[in-house]
Structure formats: structure tokens, C-alpha cells
């Protein structure tokens, strides 16, 4: 009897200890898509799940990297067609084309020749002449992409999915973690954050939004659960020209030049990381006025815009969970959407 009692007591203690101890946690750092990524997951199978999620990110990079000659996108650009595109490629090219109309042309996957001329995909940065840009822009436009037999491109047209690829990779990685039963994870992929569920204790993830003018500081933070938080900023990739000017990688399809329309950082928060990624790039390019108009007309999109005069525009849906920090504590917040 005494032994039985001792056994039951020991079992109860074990149970209490188990329920109080931290859940299994696994994290890994990888370098993919030109970015240092830090992946963290909690719960059973987190190690195996993260390893597979990382493989998925690398697989997406292999598919979409314009600098790898063997990638599917390079094949498309080199041959001008893909008879049997993978489901991923077809989905992304179609999404890119559809979004172009949604955002009044700001998001344009056919800008690749212009991006090449600036040298953003290689290490030979260059300021193209006005004449070069006008010439290259005449062969851009999503109407030059066709879907009759797989994917076909008009002559001289090339596509780049760099504005959407990381969001898509994050979403695919999140799907894998969910298949493994993971209910709590944080994937930090540079300017792209993908969360799965809440923190292990059930509370929200607190995600910092970088100050685009001071990378060691934050504009503020947002508290979210099971969402993607994607930021586009000119500070992420740029070079200083011989004229001393900064030239960044987010190109205005109207001019073929780095967008300078008042916004210096655009963050989109939502359920679909792919869409958040495309929209953050688009809002950045649209600039303060057009982006505010877009957000006022699309109350389902949540965003945080930082302008060059350090004003904040925050949509109604995200404002309650946004906390300004540092120099932005006393800034006027314009609530839109
Ligand atoms: P993101 O960091 O998501 O804003 O994406 C920037 C990347 O998207 C660039 O490095 C280019 O590869 C690509 N890109 C630049 N301008 C555009 C544009 N207007 N539309 C679509 N993609 C673009
Ligand atoms: Mg983007």
C-alpha cells in the first residue's frame, strides 16, 4: 500500500514538473535568399520540423534565384518560356501579374532588365543613363507575360520575383511547421517575419519595426498572433553613387529609378505572407498619398508607413496593437484605413 502511494505521489510530482517546465524549443540560423535568417519553433518535433522548413526555404531560393543559371526562373528568362512550370512558379508569376492591376502598376515583376541595369542582382552597381532606362522600360509591363502554354514572355521581357519570394518562402515554411503540429514558431527572415500561433505561454509575439533612418533603433512594435509582418525599406539594399547619392533596390516602374515618393519604410501585417510581401513593396513605391488612398479603400490590409519627414501612418486595424518607441513616442500617428 505504502509503495503504491509513493508511486502515485511520484507520478503526480512528475506530471506537475512536466507541466511547469518549458516546452521543447529548437532554433537554427541559416543564410538563404541573400539574408541571414533565424528560425525558432517550440513543442514536440520542433527540430525535425524546422530542418524541413529550412529545406523548403532553400528549395524556394533554388527555384526563384535569378542569379543561379539553373533555377527555374533563369530558365524562363533565358528561353522566354516554360512549358511545364512548377506549381510554385505558376502561382507566383500569376500572383505577380494579378497584383500589378490591384496596385495601379506599382508592383511589376517584368522590371528585371531595369534591376539588372542598376546592378542590384550582381555586385557591379551602376547608375544607368536616362536613355538606357527609357529603352529598357519599353519592354516591361505585365501584359507581356502570357499563360497559354505554361508561361511565355514577349521578346526582351524578363521577370524577377524578388519582391514576393521571401514572403512566399515564409508561408511555405509555416505550412510545413503546421503539418508537424507546431503551434508556436517565429521565422525571422530579415525584413520578413512569419509567426505561427502565439508564444508558447499563449501571449502575442512582439515584433519590432526598424527605424529606417537608424537601423539600431526601432520606430515601434506590434503585438500579433499567427501573422506575417513584412517590411520593405530602401535601407535594406542600396549603394552610394559617385555623385554621393543613395540608390536603393525598390524601383518605380514609371521612372525605372529607385522610388522616392515620400515613404522610407512600408510594413504590411496579415495572414498571407506572400501578399504582405508584394503589398509592402507596392506601398513603398506608391508613396505617401497613393498608399494612404489604397489603404483607405482596402480596410482588409493592415500597414505601418514611415515617411521621410518621420511621420507615421497606421491603419485602424493595427493601431490598437502598435506601440511607438524611442524618437517616435511623441510623433503624431495618422490613423488611416
Ligand atoms: P522587397 O524587399 O520585398 O520590397 O523587394 C524588393 C525586391 O523586389 C528588389 O530587390 C527587386 O528584386 C524587386 N523589385 C524592385 N522593384 C520592384 C517593383 N516595382 N515591382 C516588383 N518587384 C520589384
Ligand atoms: Mg516585398
mmCIF file of C-alpha atoms and ligand atoms in Angstrom:
data_model
loop_
_atom_site.group_PDB
_atom_site.id
_atom_site.type_symbol
_atom_site.label_atom_id
_atom_site.label_comp_id
_atom_site.label_asym_id
_atom_site.label_seq_id
_atom_site.Cartn_x
_atom_site.Cartn_y
_atom_site.Cartn_z
ATOM 1 C CA UNK A 1 0.000 0.000 0.000
ATOM 2 C CA UNK A 2 2.787 2.373 1.020
ATOM 3 C CA UNK A 3 4.679 1.572 -2.200
ATOM 4 C CA UNK A 4 1.539 2.195 -4.275
ATOM 5 C CA UNK A 5 1.039 5.572 -2.550
ATOM 6 C CA UNK A 6 4.680 6.525 -3.119
ATOM 7 C CA UNK A 7 4.391 5.585 -6.782
ATOM 8 C CA UNK A 8 1.245 7.676 -7.289
ATOM 9 C CA UNK A 9 2.883 10.617 -5.470
ATOM 10 C CA UNK A 10 5.968 10.320 -7.671
ATOM 11 C CA UNK A 11 3.771 10.283 -10.776
ATOM 12 C CA UNK A 12 1.920 13.413 -9.652
ATOM 13 C CA UNK A 13 5.224 15.227 -8.966
ATOM 14 C CA UNK A 14 6.473 14.215 -12.407
ATOM 15 C CA UNK A 15 3.273 15.455 -14.009
ATOM 16 C CA UNK A 16 3.492 18.787 -12.188
ATOM 17 C CA UNK A 17 7.148 19.152 -13.148
ATOM 18 C CA UNK A 18 6.354 18.380 -16.784
ATOM 19 C CA UNK A 19 3.533 20.884 -16.955
ATOM 20 C CA UNK A 20 5.698 23.614 -15.380
ATOM 21 C CA UNK A 21 8.813 23.061 -17.438
ATOM 22 C CA UNK A 22 9.451 24.965 -20.658
ATOM 23 C CA UNK A 23 8.240 23.311 -23.866
ATOM 24 C CA UNK A 24 10.818 21.789 -26.150
ATOM 25 C CA UNK A 25 12.487 24.586 -28.120
ATOM 26 C CA UNK A 26 14.684 24.487 -31.184
ATOM 27 C CA UNK A 27 16.293 27.259 -33.158
ATOM 28 C CA UNK A 28 18.548 27.453 -36.174
ATOM 29 C CA UNK A 29 20.253 30.186 -38.192
ATOM 30 C CA UNK A 30 20.586 29.880 -41.939
ATOM 31 C CA UNK A 31 21.768 32.076 -44.778
ATOM 32 C CA UNK A 32 19.369 31.915 -47.696
ATOM 33 C CA UNK A 33 17.875 34.323 -50.240
ATOM 34 C CA UNK A 34 20.771 36.692 -49.588
ATOM 35 C CA UNK A 35 19.637 37.075 -45.976
ATOM 36 C CA UNK A 36 20.579 35.825 -42.518
ATOM 37 C CA UNK A 37 17.524 34.055 -41.162
ATOM 38 C CA UNK A 38 16.788 32.959 -37.661
ATOM 39 C CA UNK A 39 14.158 30.267 -37.215
ATOM 40 C CA UNK A 40 12.682 29.225 -33.879
ATOM 41 C CA UNK A 41 9.972 26.679 -33.051
ATOM 42 C CA UNK A 42 8.519 25.252 -29.853
ATOM 43 C CA UNK A 43 6.961 21.938 -28.954
ATOM 44 C CA UNK A 44 7.377 18.310 -29.944
ATOM 45 C CA UNK A 45 9.134 17.656 -33.259
ATOM 46 C CA UNK A 46 10.384 21.252 -33.425
ATOM 47 C CA UNK A 47 13.879 20.181 -34.514
ATOM 48 C CA UNK A 48 12.717 17.931 -37.349
ATOM 49 C CA UNK A 49 10.035 20.439 -38.407
ATOM 50 C CA UNK A 50 12.493 23.346 -38.534
ATOM 51 C CA UNK A 51 15.018 21.329 -40.516
ATOM 52 C CA UNK A 52 12.355 20.609 -43.098
ATOM 53 C CA UNK A 53 11.136 24.215 -43.087
ATOM 54 C CA UNK A 54 14.718 25.396 -43.739
ATOM 55 C CA UNK A 55 14.990 22.935 -46.631
ATOM 56 C CA UNK A 56 11.774 24.382 -48.054
ATOM 57 C CA UNK A 57 13.215 27.920 -47.896
ATOM 58 C CA UNK A 58 16.339 26.708 -49.703
ATOM 59 C CA UNK A 59 14.193 24.931 -52.294
ATOM 60 C CA UNK A 60 12.241 28.141 -52.942
ATOM 61 C CA UNK A 61 15.516 30.007 -53.368
ATOM 62 C CA UNK A 62 16.733 27.405 -55.887
ATOM 63 C CA UNK A 63 13.547 27.949 -57.859
ATOM 64 C CA UNK A 64 13.451 31.734 -57.809
ATOM 65 C CA UNK A 65 17.040 32.926 -57.721
ATOM 66 C CA UNK A 66 17.742 34.997 -60.837
ATOM 67 C CA UNK A 67 21.473 34.710 -60.182
ATOM 68 C CA UNK A 68 21.501 30.907 -60.367
ATOM 69 C CA UNK A 69 21.654 29.856 -64.021
ATOM 70 C CA UNK A 70 19.957 26.513 -63.251
ATOM 71 C CA UNK A 71 16.953 27.995 -61.395
ATOM 72 C CA UNK A 72 13.512 27.700 -62.917
ATOM 73 C CA UNK A 73 13.216 31.475 -63.198
ATOM 74 C CA UNK A 74 16.556 31.706 -65.036
ATOM 75 C CA UNK A 75 15.315 29.065 -67.491
ATOM 76 C CA UNK A 76 12.184 31.140 -68.058
ATOM 77 C CA UNK A 77 14.187 34.331 -68.594
ATOM 78 C CA UNK A 78 16.758 32.696 -70.831
ATOM 79 C CA UNK A 79 14.343 30.785 -73.093
ATOM 80 C CA UNK A 80 11.373 33.154 -72.919
ATOM 81 C CA UNK A 81 9.069 30.293 -71.980
ATOM 82 C CA UNK A 82 8.454 27.442 -69.562
ATOM 83 C CA UNK A 83 6.244 24.730 -70.974
ATOM 84 C CA UNK A 84 5.785 22.880 -67.711
ATOM 85 C CA UNK A 85 6.287 25.390 -64.911
ATOM 86 C CA UNK A 86 6.175 24.082 -61.365
ATOM 87 C CA UNK A 87 3.040 24.902 -59.363
ATOM 88 C CA UNK A 88 5.099 27.354 -57.275
ATOM 89 C CA UNK A 89 6.360 29.227 -60.329
ATOM 90 C CA UNK A 90 2.962 29.394 -61.979
ATOM 91 C CA UNK A 91 1.324 30.602 -58.778
ATOM 92 C CA UNK A 92 3.932 33.315 -58.165
ATOM 93 C CA UNK A 93 4.062 34.646 -61.716
ATOM 94 C CA UNK A 94 0.243 34.696 -61.871
ATOM 95 C CA UNK A 95 0.011 36.394 -58.475
ATOM 96 C CA UNK A 96 2.601 38.976 -59.539
ATOM 97 C CA UNK A 97 0.710 39.734 -62.747
ATOM 98 C CA UNK A 98 -2.662 39.974 -60.976
ATOM 99 C CA UNK A 99 -1.299 42.262 -58.275
ATOM 100 C CA UNK A 100 0.022 44.724 -60.829
ATOM 101 C CA UNK A 101 -3.551 45.791 -61.625
ATOM 102 C CA UNK A 102 -4.513 45.895 -57.933
ATOM 103 C CA UNK A 103 -1.822 48.431 -57.089
ATOM 104 C CA UNK A 104 -2.030 50.600 -60.189
ATOM 105 C CA UNK A 105 1.154 49.212 -61.729
ATOM 106 C CA UNK A 106 3.448 49.798 -58.718
ATOM 107 C CA UNK A 107 4.307 46.077 -58.445
ATOM 108 C CA UNK A 108 5.827 44.920 -61.700
ATOM 109 C CA UNK A 109 7.638 41.578 -61.986
ATOM 110 C CA UNK A 110 8.852 42.451 -65.511
ATOM 111 C CA UNK A 111 11.277 45.103 -64.245
ATOM 112 C CA UNK A 112 14.168 42.629 -64.145
ATOM 113 C CA UNK A 113 16.153 44.160 -67.055
ATOM 114 C CA UNK A 114 15.961 47.537 -65.272
ATOM 115 C CA UNK A 115 17.063 45.982 -61.969
ATOM 116 C CA UNK A 116 19.965 44.332 -63.834
ATOM 117 C CA UNK A 117 20.969 47.686 -65.341
ATOM 118 C CA UNK A 118 21.301 49.096 -61.808
ATOM 119 C CA UNK A 119 23.408 46.058 -60.912
ATOM 120 C CA UNK A 120 21.338 45.114 -57.888
ATOM 121 C CA UNK A 121 21.490 41.390 -58.607
ATOM 122 C CA UNK A 122 25.220 41.437 -59.295
ATOM 123 C CA UNK A 123 27.930 43.259 -57.411
ATOM 124 C CA UNK A 124 28.546 45.737 -60.269
ATOM 125 C CA UNK A 125 26.399 48.653 -59.139
ATOM 126 C CA UNK A 126 25.829 51.233 -61.834
ATOM 127 C CA UNK A 127 23.712 54.327 -62.497
ATOM 128 C CA UNK A 128 22.054 53.765 -65.893
ATOM 129 C CA UNK A 129 21.515 56.742 -68.205
ATOM 130 C CA UNK A 130 18.041 58.143 -68.777
ATOM 131 C CA UNK A 131 18.206 56.821 -72.336
ATOM 132 C CA UNK A 132 19.045 53.281 -71.180
ATOM 133 C CA UNK A 133 16.151 53.323 -68.723
ATOM 134 C CA UNK A 134 13.631 54.577 -71.286
ATOM 135 C CA UNK A 135 14.773 51.841 -73.693
ATOM 136 C CA UNK A 136 14.520 49.093 -71.082
ATOM 137 C CA UNK A 137 11.148 50.286 -69.783
ATOM 138 C CA UNK A 138 9.654 49.962 -73.270
ATOM 139 C CA UNK A 139 9.998 46.169 -72.921
ATOM 140 C CA UNK A 140 8.384 45.958 -69.469
ATOM 141 C CA UNK A 141 4.744 45.536 -68.473
ATOM 142 C CA UNK A 142 2.810 42.518 -67.222
ATOM 143 C CA UNK A 143 0.787 42.342 -70.454
ATOM 144 C CA UNK A 144 3.991 40.869 -71.912
ATOM 145 C CA UNK A 145 3.574 37.711 -69.777
ATOM 146 C CA UNK A 146 1.253 35.005 -71.155
ATOM 147 C CA UNK A 147 -0.133 31.787 -69.728
ATOM 148 C CA UNK A 148 -1.398 29.889 -72.796
ATOM 149 C CA UNK A 149 1.268 27.142 -72.904
ATOM 150 C CA UNK A 150 2.753 27.229 -69.441
ATOM 151 C CA UNK A 151 4.398 30.667 -69.180
ATOM 152 C CA UNK A 152 5.584 32.666 -72.190
ATOM 153 C CA UNK A 153 7.353 36.041 -72.242
ATOM 154 C CA UNK A 154 7.439 38.544 -75.105
ATOM 155 C CA UNK A 155 10.853 39.318 -76.618
ATOM 156 C CA UNK A 156 13.311 41.090 -74.269
ATOM 157 C CA UNK A 157 10.981 40.574 -71.292
ATOM 158 C CA UNK A 158 12.393 39.037 -68.129
ATOM 159 C CA UNK A 159 10.821 38.514 -64.742
ATOM 160 C CA UNK A 160 12.091 38.818 -61.178
ATOM 161 C CA UNK A 161 10.114 37.639 -58.162
ATOM 162 C CA UNK A 162 12.422 39.235 -55.584
ATOM 163 C CA UNK A 163 9.585 41.423 -54.278
ATOM 164 C CA UNK A 164 7.465 38.434 -53.300
ATOM 165 C CA UNK A 165 9.861 35.470 -52.894
ATOM 166 C CA UNK A 166 10.707 35.761 -49.203
ATOM 167 C CA UNK A 167 7.069 36.161 -48.203
ATOM 168 C CA UNK A 168 6.235 33.035 -50.180
ATOM 169 C CA UNK A 169 9.144 31.084 -48.676
ATOM 170 C CA UNK A 170 7.974 32.118 -45.189
ATOM 171 C CA UNK A 171 4.445 30.971 -45.910
ATOM 172 C CA UNK A 172 5.636 27.605 -47.249
ATOM 173 C CA UNK A 173 7.909 27.123 -44.244
ATOM 174 C CA UNK A 174 4.990 27.953 -41.919
ATOM 175 C CA UNK A 175 2.798 25.387 -43.707
ATOM 176 C CA UNK A 176 5.417 22.703 -43.056
ATOM 177 C CA UNK A 177 5.694 23.596 -39.371
ATOM 178 C CA UNK A 178 1.910 23.403 -39.082
ATOM 179 C CA UNK A 179 1.908 19.966 -40.767
ATOM 180 C CA UNK A 180 4.257 18.820 -37.987
ATOM 181 C CA UNK A 181 1.748 20.040 -35.425
ATOM 182 C CA UNK A 182 3.840 23.063 -34.387
ATOM 183 C CA UNK A 183 1.598 25.697 -32.851
ATOM 184 C CA UNK A 184 4.249 28.213 -31.815
ATOM 185 C CA UNK A 185 7.105 29.440 -34.010
ATOM 186 C CA UNK A 186 8.839 32.594 -35.202
ATOM 187 C CA UNK A 187 10.656 32.777 -38.524
ATOM 188 C CA UNK A 188 12.799 35.903 -38.816
ATOM 189 C CA UNK A 189 13.799 36.231 -42.447
ATOM 190 C CA UNK A 190 15.354 39.685 -42.487
ATOM 191 C CA UNK A 191 12.621 42.229 -43.280
ATOM 192 C CA UNK A 192 10.101 39.381 -43.318
ATOM 193 C CA UNK A 193 8.719 37.910 -40.118
ATOM 194 C CA UNK A 194 6.389 34.926 -40.165
ATOM 195 C CA UNK A 195 4.817 33.767 -36.929
ATOM 196 C CA UNK A 196 2.923 30.560 -36.249
ATOM 197 C CA UNK A 197 0.373 30.741 -33.459
ATOM 198 C CA UNK A 198 1.169 32.604 -30.253
ATOM 199 C CA UNK A 199 4.217 32.452 -27.964
ATOM 200 C CA UNK A 200 4.422 29.181 -26.004
ATOM 201 C CA UNK A 201 2.786 30.872 -22.987
ATOM 202 C CA UNK A 202 -0.160 31.941 -25.165
ATOM 203 C CA UNK A 203 0.772 35.632 -25.304
ATOM 204 C CA UNK A 204 1.287 37.649 -28.509
ATOM 205 C CA UNK A 205 4.593 37.955 -30.327
ATOM 206 C CA UNK A 206 6.051 41.443 -30.048
ATOM 207 C CA UNK A 207 7.661 42.399 -33.351
ATOM 208 C CA UNK A 208 9.919 45.443 -33.652
ATOM 209 C CA UNK A 209 9.666 47.749 -36.681
ATOM 210 C CA UNK A 210 13.119 49.096 -37.590
ATOM 211 C CA UNK A 211 13.753 52.821 -37.793
ATOM 212 C CA UNK A 212 14.675 53.199 -41.481
ATOM 213 C CA UNK A 213 16.945 56.134 -40.645
ATOM 214 C CA UNK A 214 18.684 54.442 -37.726
ATOM 215 C CA UNK A 215 18.905 50.681 -38.024
ATOM 216 C CA UNK A 216 19.933 50.144 -34.422
ATOM 217 C CA UNK A 217 16.700 51.746 -33.262
ATOM 218 C CA UNK A 218 13.011 50.891 -33.572
ATOM 219 C CA UNK A 219 10.079 53.004 -34.708
ATOM 220 C CA UNK A 220 7.785 50.867 -32.587
ATOM 221 C CA UNK A 221 6.446 47.382 -32.032
ATOM 222 C CA UNK A 222 3.330 45.425 -32.914
ATOM 223 C CA UNK A 223 1.778 42.563 -30.973
ATOM 224 C CA UNK A 224 0.458 39.814 -33.225
ATOM 225 C CA UNK A 225 -0.513 36.138 -33.278
ATOM 226 C CA UNK A 226 -0.192 33.821 -36.293
ATOM 227 C CA UNK A 227 0.570 36.544 -38.833
ATOM 228 C CA UNK A 228 3.257 37.727 -41.211
ATOM 229 C CA UNK A 229 4.902 41.133 -40.706
ATOM 230 C CA UNK A 230 6.750 42.205 -43.845
ATOM 231 C CA UNK A 231 8.760 45.404 -44.224
ATOM 232 C CA UNK A 232 10.143 46.977 -47.399
ATOM 233 C CA UNK A 233 12.807 49.593 -46.910
ATOM 234 C CA UNK A 234 15.279 51.306 -49.166
ATOM 235 C CA UNK A 235 17.867 50.813 -46.406
ATOM 236 C CA UNK A 236 17.841 47.037 -46.951
ATOM 237 C CA UNK A 237 19.835 47.093 -50.189
ATOM 238 C CA UNK A 238 21.438 50.186 -51.665
ATOM 239 C CA UNK A 239 24.679 51.671 -52.951
ATOM 240 C CA UNK A 240 26.166 55.149 -52.864
ATOM 241 C CA UNK A 241 26.824 56.504 -56.361
ATOM 242 C CA UNK A 242 29.845 58.560 -57.422
ATOM 243 C CA UNK A 243 27.521 61.556 -57.033
ATOM 244 C CA UNK A 244 27.243 60.726 -53.310
ATOM 245 C CA UNK A 245 23.534 59.838 -53.604
ATOM 246 C CA UNK A 246 21.977 56.686 -52.197
ATOM 247 C CA UNK A 247 20.344 54.383 -54.735
ATOM 248 C CA UNK A 248 18.157 51.600 -53.384
ATOM 249 C CA UNK A 249 16.633 48.466 -54.902
ATOM 250 C CA UNK A 250 12.897 49.232 -54.919
ATOM 251 C CA UNK A 251 12.228 50.513 -58.420
ATOM 252 C CA UNK A 252 9.410 52.803 -59.513
ATOM 253 C CA UNK A 253 8.078 51.246 -62.755
ATOM 254 C CA UNK A 254 7.144 54.720 -64.030
ATOM 255 C CA UNK A 255 10.725 56.014 -63.979
ATOM 256 C CA UNK A 256 12.917 52.895 -63.773
ATOM 257 C CA UNK A 257 14.641 54.582 -60.814
ATOM 258 C CA UNK A 258 14.609 53.907 -57.061
ATOM 259 C CA UNK A 259 11.201 55.006 -55.756
ATOM 260 C CA UNK A 260 11.303 58.348 -53.978
ATOM 261 C CA UNK A 261 7.705 59.118 -53.216
ATOM 262 C CA UNK A 262 7.890 60.040 -49.553
ATOM 263 C CA UNK A 263 7.828 56.591 -47.893
ATOM 264 C CA UNK A 264 11.040 55.219 -46.413
ATOM 265 C CA UNK A 265 9.570 52.062 -44.878
ATOM 266 C CA UNK A 266 6.328 50.177 -45.514
ATOM 267 C CA UNK A 267 5.232 47.281 -43.306
ATOM 268 C CA UNK A 268 2.247 45.068 -44.084
ATOM 269 C CA UNK A 269 0.731 42.751 -41.492
ATOM 270 C CA UNK A 270 -1.600 39.922 -42.477
ATOM 271 C CA UNK A 271 -2.387 36.234 -42.776
ATOM 272 C CA UNK A 272 -0.769 35.630 -46.160
ATOM 273 C CA UNK A 273 2.988 36.325 -46.188
ATOM 274 C CA UNK A 274 3.134 36.318 -49.986
ATOM 275 C CA UNK A 275 0.526 39.039 -50.276
ATOM 276 C CA UNK A 276 2.090 41.039 -47.417
ATOM 277 C CA UNK A 277 5.431 40.933 -49.242
ATOM 278 C CA UNK A 278 4.017 42.113 -52.581
ATOM 279 C CA UNK A 279 1.963 44.819 -50.896
ATOM 280 C CA UNK A 280 4.801 46.195 -48.770
ATOM 281 C CA UNK A 281 6.908 46.662 -51.913
ATOM 282 C CA UNK A 282 3.907 48.228 -53.684
ATOM 283 C CA UNK A 283 3.024 50.683 -50.897
ATOM 284 C CA UNK A 284 6.656 51.784 -50.682
ATOM 285 C CA UNK A 285 6.625 52.617 -54.397
ATOM 286 C CA UNK A 286 3.165 54.249 -54.367
ATOM 287 C CA UNK A 287 4.348 56.830 -51.876
ATOM 288 C CA UNK A 288 2.512 58.594 -49.070
ATOM 289 C CA UNK A 289 -0.517 59.896 -50.940
ATOM 290 C CA UNK A 290 -1.339 56.909 -53.134
ATOM 291 C CA UNK A 291 -0.541 54.371 -50.408
ATOM 292 C CA UNK A 292 -2.909 56.175 -47.993
ATOM 293 C CA UNK A 293 -5.595 56.200 -50.678
ATOM 294 C CA UNK A 294 -5.068 52.471 -51.268
ATOM 295 C CA UNK A 295 -5.253 51.652 -47.571
ATOM 296 C CA UNK A 296 -8.346 53.823 -47.103
ATOM 297 C CA UNK A 297 -10.028 51.861 -49.883
ATOM 298 C CA UNK A 298 -8.819 48.421 -48.630
ATOM 299 C CA UNK A 299 -9.699 48.187 -44.965
ATOM 300 C CA UNK A 300 -8.667 44.488 -45.001
ATOM 301 C CA UNK A 301 -4.990 45.470 -45.448
ATOM 302 C CA UNK A 302 -3.055 46.463 -42.348
ATOM 303 C CA UNK A 303 0.075 48.554 -42.667
ATOM 304 C CA UNK A 304 2.546 50.887 -40.976
ATOM 305 C CA UNK A 305 4.139 53.538 -43.175
ATOM 306 C CA UNK A 306 7.097 55.705 -42.173
ATOM 307 C CA UNK A 307 7.670 58.812 -44.291
ATOM 308 C CA UNK A 308 10.897 60.722 -44.900
ATOM 309 C CA UNK A 309 9.689 63.540 -42.640
ATOM 310 C CA UNK A 310 9.297 60.910 -39.873
ATOM 311 C CA UNK A 311 5.506 60.826 -39.853
ATOM 312 C CA UNK A 312 3.674 57.576 -39.114
ATOM 313 C CA UNK A 313 0.609 56.308 -40.967
ATOM 314 C CA UNK A 314 -1.022 53.319 -39.306
ATOM 315 C CA UNK A 315 -4.192 51.506 -40.324
ATOM 316 C CA UNK A 316 -7.136 51.357 -37.944
ATOM 317 C CA UNK A 317 -6.863 47.563 -37.588
ATOM 318 C CA UNK A 318 -3.281 47.603 -36.323
ATOM 319 C CA UNK A 319 -3.254 50.834 -34.326
ATOM 320 C CA UNK A 320 -4.513 49.224 -31.066
ATOM 321 C CA UNK A 321 -1.568 46.775 -31.056
ATOM 322 C CA UNK A 322 1.090 49.261 -32.200
ATOM 323 C CA UNK A 323 3.349 50.894 -29.639
ATOM 324 C CA UNK A 324 5.625 53.751 -30.761
ATOM 325 C CA UNK A 325 9.150 53.676 -29.323
ATOM 326 C CA UNK A 326 12.235 55.886 -28.993
ATOM 327 C CA UNK A 327 12.100 59.048 -31.100
ATOM 328 C CA UNK A 328 8.649 58.104 -32.346
ATOM 329 C CA UNK A 329 6.975 58.225 -28.925
ATOM 330 C CA UNK A 330 5.873 61.831 -29.428
ATOM 331 C CA UNK A 331 5.240 61.602 -33.165
ATOM 332 C CA UNK A 332 1.737 62.245 -34.441
ATOM 333 C CA UNK A 333 0.199 59.000 -35.658
ATOM 334 C CA UNK A 334 -2.139 59.354 -38.635
ATOM 335 C CA UNK A 335 -4.720 56.607 -38.413
ATOM 336 C CA UNK A 336 -5.941 55.539 -41.847
ATOM 337 C CA UNK A 337 -7.828 52.652 -43.473
HETATM 338 P P1 LIG B 1 11.134 43.931 -51.155
HETATM 339 O O1 LIG B 1 12.389 43.904 -50.361
HETATM 340 O O2 LIG B 1 10.185 42.821 -50.859
HETATM 341 O O3 LIG B 1 10.452 45.254 -51.148
HETATM 342 O O4 LIG B 1 11.528 43.637 -52.658
HETATM 343 C C1 LIG B 1 12.496 44.336 -53.330
HETATM 344 C C2 LIG B 1 12.923 43.494 -54.489
HETATM 345 O O5 LIG B 1 11.826 43.366 -55.415
HETATM 346 C C3 LIG B 1 14.049 44.083 -55.294
HETATM 347 O O6 LIG B 1 15.294 43.652 -54.815
HETATM 348 C C4 LIG B 1 13.754 43.571 -56.689
HETATM 349 O O7 LIG B 1 14.225 42.228 -56.823
HETATM 350 C C5 LIG B 1 12.237 43.525 -56.739
HETATM 351 N N1 LIG B 1 11.602 44.782 -57.190
HETATM 352 C C6 LIG B 1 12.113 46.038 -57.233
HETATM 353 N N2 LIG B 1 11.211 46.907 -57.683
HETATM 354 C C7 LIG B 1 10.072 46.193 -57.918
HETATM 355 C C8 LIG B 1 8.762 46.522 -58.390
HETATM 356 N N3 LIG B 1 8.426 47.768 -58.709
HETATM 357 N N4 LIG B 1 7.866 45.530 -58.511
HETATM 358 C C9 LIG B 1 8.182 44.256 -58.198
HETATM 359 N N5 LIG B 1 9.384 43.877 -57.735
HETATM 360 C C10 LIG B 1 10.323 44.835 -57.605
HETATM 361 MG MG1 LIG B 2 8.171 42.696 -50.936
#
